[in-house]
Short mmCIF file of C-alpha atoms in Angstrom, two decimals:
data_model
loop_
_atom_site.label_atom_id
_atom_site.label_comp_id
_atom_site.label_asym_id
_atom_site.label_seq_id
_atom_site.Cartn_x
_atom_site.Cartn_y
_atom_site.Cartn_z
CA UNK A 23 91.80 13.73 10.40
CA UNK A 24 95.20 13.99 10.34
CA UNK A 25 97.72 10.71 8.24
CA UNK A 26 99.62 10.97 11.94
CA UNK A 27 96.20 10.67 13.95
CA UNK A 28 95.05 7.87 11.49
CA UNK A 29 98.31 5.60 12.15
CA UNK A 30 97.84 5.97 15.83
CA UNK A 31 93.85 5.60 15.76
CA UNK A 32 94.65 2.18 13.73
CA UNK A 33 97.89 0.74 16.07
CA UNK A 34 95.83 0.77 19.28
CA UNK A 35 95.95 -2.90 20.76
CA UNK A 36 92.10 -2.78 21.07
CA UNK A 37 88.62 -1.54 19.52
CA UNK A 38 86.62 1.35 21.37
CA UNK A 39 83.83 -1.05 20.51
CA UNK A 40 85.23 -3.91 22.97
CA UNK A 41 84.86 -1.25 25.74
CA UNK A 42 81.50 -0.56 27.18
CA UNK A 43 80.15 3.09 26.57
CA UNK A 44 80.26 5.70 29.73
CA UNK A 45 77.33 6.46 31.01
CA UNK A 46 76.39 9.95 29.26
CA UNK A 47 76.26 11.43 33.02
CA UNK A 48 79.79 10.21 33.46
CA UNK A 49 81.47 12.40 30.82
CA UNK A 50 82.63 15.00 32.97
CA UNK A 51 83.59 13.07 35.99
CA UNK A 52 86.86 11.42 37.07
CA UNK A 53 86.09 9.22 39.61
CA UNK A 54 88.33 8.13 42.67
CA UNK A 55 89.38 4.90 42.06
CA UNK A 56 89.79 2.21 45.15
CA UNK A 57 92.95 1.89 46.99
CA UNK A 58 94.86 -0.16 45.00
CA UNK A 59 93.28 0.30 42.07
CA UNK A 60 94.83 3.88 40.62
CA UNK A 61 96.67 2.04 37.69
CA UNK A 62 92.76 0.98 36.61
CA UNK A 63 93.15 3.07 33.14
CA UNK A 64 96.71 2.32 32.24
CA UNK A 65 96.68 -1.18 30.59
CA UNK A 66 98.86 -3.45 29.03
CA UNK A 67 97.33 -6.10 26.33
CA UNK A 68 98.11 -9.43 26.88
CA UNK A 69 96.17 -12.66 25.64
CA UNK A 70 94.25 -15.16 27.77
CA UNK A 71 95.38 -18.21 27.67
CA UNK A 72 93.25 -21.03 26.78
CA UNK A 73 94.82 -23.74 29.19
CA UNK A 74 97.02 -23.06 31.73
CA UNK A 75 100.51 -23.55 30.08
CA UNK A 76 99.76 -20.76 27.67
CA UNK A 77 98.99 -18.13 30.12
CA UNK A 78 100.27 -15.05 30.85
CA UNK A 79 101.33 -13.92 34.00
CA UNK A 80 99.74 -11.09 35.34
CA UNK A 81 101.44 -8.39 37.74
CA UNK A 82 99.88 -7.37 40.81
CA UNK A 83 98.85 -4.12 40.88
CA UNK A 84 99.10 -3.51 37.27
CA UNK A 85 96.19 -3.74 35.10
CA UNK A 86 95.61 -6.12 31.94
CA UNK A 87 93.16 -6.27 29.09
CA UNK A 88 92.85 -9.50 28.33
CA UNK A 89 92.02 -10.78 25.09
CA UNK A 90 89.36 -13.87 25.57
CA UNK A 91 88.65 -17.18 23.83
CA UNK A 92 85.76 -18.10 22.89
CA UNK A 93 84.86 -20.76 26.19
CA UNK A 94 84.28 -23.99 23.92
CA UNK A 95 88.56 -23.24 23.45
CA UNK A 96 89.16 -23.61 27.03
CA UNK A 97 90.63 -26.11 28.86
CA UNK A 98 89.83 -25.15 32.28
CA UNK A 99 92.00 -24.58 35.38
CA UNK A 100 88.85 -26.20 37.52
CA UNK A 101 85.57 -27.51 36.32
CA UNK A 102 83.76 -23.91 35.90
CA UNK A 103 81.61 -23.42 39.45
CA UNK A 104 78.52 -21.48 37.19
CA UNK A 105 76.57 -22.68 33.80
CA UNK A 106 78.01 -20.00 31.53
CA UNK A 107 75.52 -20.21 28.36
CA UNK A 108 77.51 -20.73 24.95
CA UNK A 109 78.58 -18.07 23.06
CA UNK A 110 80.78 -16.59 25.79
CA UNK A 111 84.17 -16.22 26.04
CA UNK A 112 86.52 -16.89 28.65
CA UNK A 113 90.76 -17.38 29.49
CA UNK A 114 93.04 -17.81 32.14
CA UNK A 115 96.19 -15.99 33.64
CA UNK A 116 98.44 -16.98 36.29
CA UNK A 117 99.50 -14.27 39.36
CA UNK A 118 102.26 -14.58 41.81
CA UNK A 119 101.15 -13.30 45.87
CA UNK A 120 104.48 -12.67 47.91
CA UNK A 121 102.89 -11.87 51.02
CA UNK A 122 99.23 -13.40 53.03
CA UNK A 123 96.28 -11.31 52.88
CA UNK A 124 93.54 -10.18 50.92
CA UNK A 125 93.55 -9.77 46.87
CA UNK A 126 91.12 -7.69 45.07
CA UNK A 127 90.09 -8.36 41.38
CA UNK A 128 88.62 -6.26 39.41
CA UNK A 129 87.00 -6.56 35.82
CA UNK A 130 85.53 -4.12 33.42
CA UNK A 131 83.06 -6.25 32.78
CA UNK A 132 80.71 -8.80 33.11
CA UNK A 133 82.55 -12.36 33.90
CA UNK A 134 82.80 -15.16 36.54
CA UNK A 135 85.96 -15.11 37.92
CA UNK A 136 87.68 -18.18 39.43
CA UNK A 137 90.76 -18.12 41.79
CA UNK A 138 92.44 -21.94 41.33
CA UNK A 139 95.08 -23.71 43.05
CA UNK A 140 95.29 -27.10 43.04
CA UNK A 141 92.87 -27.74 40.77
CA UNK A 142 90.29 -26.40 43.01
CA UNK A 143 87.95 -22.93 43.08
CA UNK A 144 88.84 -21.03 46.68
CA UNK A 145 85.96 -19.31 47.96
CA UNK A 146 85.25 -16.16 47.49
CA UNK A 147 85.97 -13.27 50.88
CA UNK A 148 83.29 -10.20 49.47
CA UNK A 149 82.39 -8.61 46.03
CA UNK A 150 81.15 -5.74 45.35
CA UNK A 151 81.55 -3.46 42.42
CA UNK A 152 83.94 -0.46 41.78
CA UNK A 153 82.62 3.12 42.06
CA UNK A 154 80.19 4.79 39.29
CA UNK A 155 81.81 6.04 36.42
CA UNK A 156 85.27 4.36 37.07
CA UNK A 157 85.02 1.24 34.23
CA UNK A 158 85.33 -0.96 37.33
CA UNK A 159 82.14 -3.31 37.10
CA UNK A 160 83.11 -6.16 40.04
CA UNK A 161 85.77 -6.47 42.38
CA UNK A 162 85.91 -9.89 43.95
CA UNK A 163 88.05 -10.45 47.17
CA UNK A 164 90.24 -13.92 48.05
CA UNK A 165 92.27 -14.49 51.29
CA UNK A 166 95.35 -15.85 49.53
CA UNK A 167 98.43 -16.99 50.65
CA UNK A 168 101.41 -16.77 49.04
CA UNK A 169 102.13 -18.95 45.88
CA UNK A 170 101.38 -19.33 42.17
CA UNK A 171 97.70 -18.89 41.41
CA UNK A 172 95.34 -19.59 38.03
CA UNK A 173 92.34 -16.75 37.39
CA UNK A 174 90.13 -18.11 35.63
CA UNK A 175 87.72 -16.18 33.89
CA UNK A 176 84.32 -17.45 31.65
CA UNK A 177 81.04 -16.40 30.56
CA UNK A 178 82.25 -13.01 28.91
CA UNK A 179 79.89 -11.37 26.58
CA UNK A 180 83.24 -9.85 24.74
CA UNK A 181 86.47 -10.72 23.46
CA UNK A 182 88.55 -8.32 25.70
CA UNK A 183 88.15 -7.77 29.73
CA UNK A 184 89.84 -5.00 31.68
CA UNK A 185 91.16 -6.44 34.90
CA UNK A 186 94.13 -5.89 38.09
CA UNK A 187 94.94 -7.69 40.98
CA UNK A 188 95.52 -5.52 43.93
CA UNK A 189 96.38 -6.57 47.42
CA UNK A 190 93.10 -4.97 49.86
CA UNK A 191 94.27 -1.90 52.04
CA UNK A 192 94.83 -2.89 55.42
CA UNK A 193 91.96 -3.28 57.80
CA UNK A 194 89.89 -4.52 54.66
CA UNK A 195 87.80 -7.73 54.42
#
């Protein structure tokens, strides 16, 4: 291995082994990815925060890997809706919605996610999960309005989660 290949291999803001391995029949496939979702694979690293006032903001639209805590460090947005287990991790972010409608979020892997305001959970419009082979595991849908939000996410087996916000194509949920 090339000394150039080495420095780049050992800057990269996160471990192949916080990703989950493709499934072997994915190797040759490309998926398509959701409306919405086409930034999926381009990330930027930021750090969960483990209260509110030390959370990032996240963009909508643009994807995040989010470096967790472990959940006995969080001080949560809303008293967690689901008994997590110990051992998990967990973190918040805050997003900004502009305009009414439906908001997608995806994650990479497995989590509860929690959309606060107010101190309070919203429910929950549809889930689902993303296509096969595209890294999406769960996308989650909230009628939001617009406003400052809190996503809340807990009972993460690792210490980084892909996710993006996306507004729902129209005529969706």
């Amino acid at each position: 291995m090339s000394f150039a290949l080495s420095l780049l291999l050992a800057s990269a803001p996160f471990s192949a082994q916080d990703l989950p391995a493709p499934e072997p029949s994915c190797n040759a496939l490309r998926p398509a990815l959701p409306v919405g979702f086409e930034g999926w694979s381009t990330r930027v690293a930021l750090e969960a925060g483990a209260a509110t006032r030390h959370a990032p903001v996240l963009a909508v639209g643009r994807a995040a890997e989010l470096r967790l805590v472990p959940l006995d460090r969080l001080a949560p947005a809303a008293p967690p809706t689901r008994d997590l287990g110990t051992g998990t991790n967990a973190g918040v972010a805050l997003f900004q919605v502009t305009r009414p409608g439906t908001y997608r979020i995806a994650l990479g892997g497995p989590a509860w996610i929690e959309v606060v305001r107010g101190g309070r959970p919203l429910p929950a419009t549809a889930q689902g999960h993303g296509p096969a082979c595209s890294g999406i595991r769960k996308i989650v849908d909230y009628r939001l309005a617009p406003g400052r939000y809190v996503l809340q996410l807990t009972g993460a087996a690792t210490n980084t989660l892909p996710v993006l916000i996306a507004p729902a194509p129209e005529g969706a949920a």
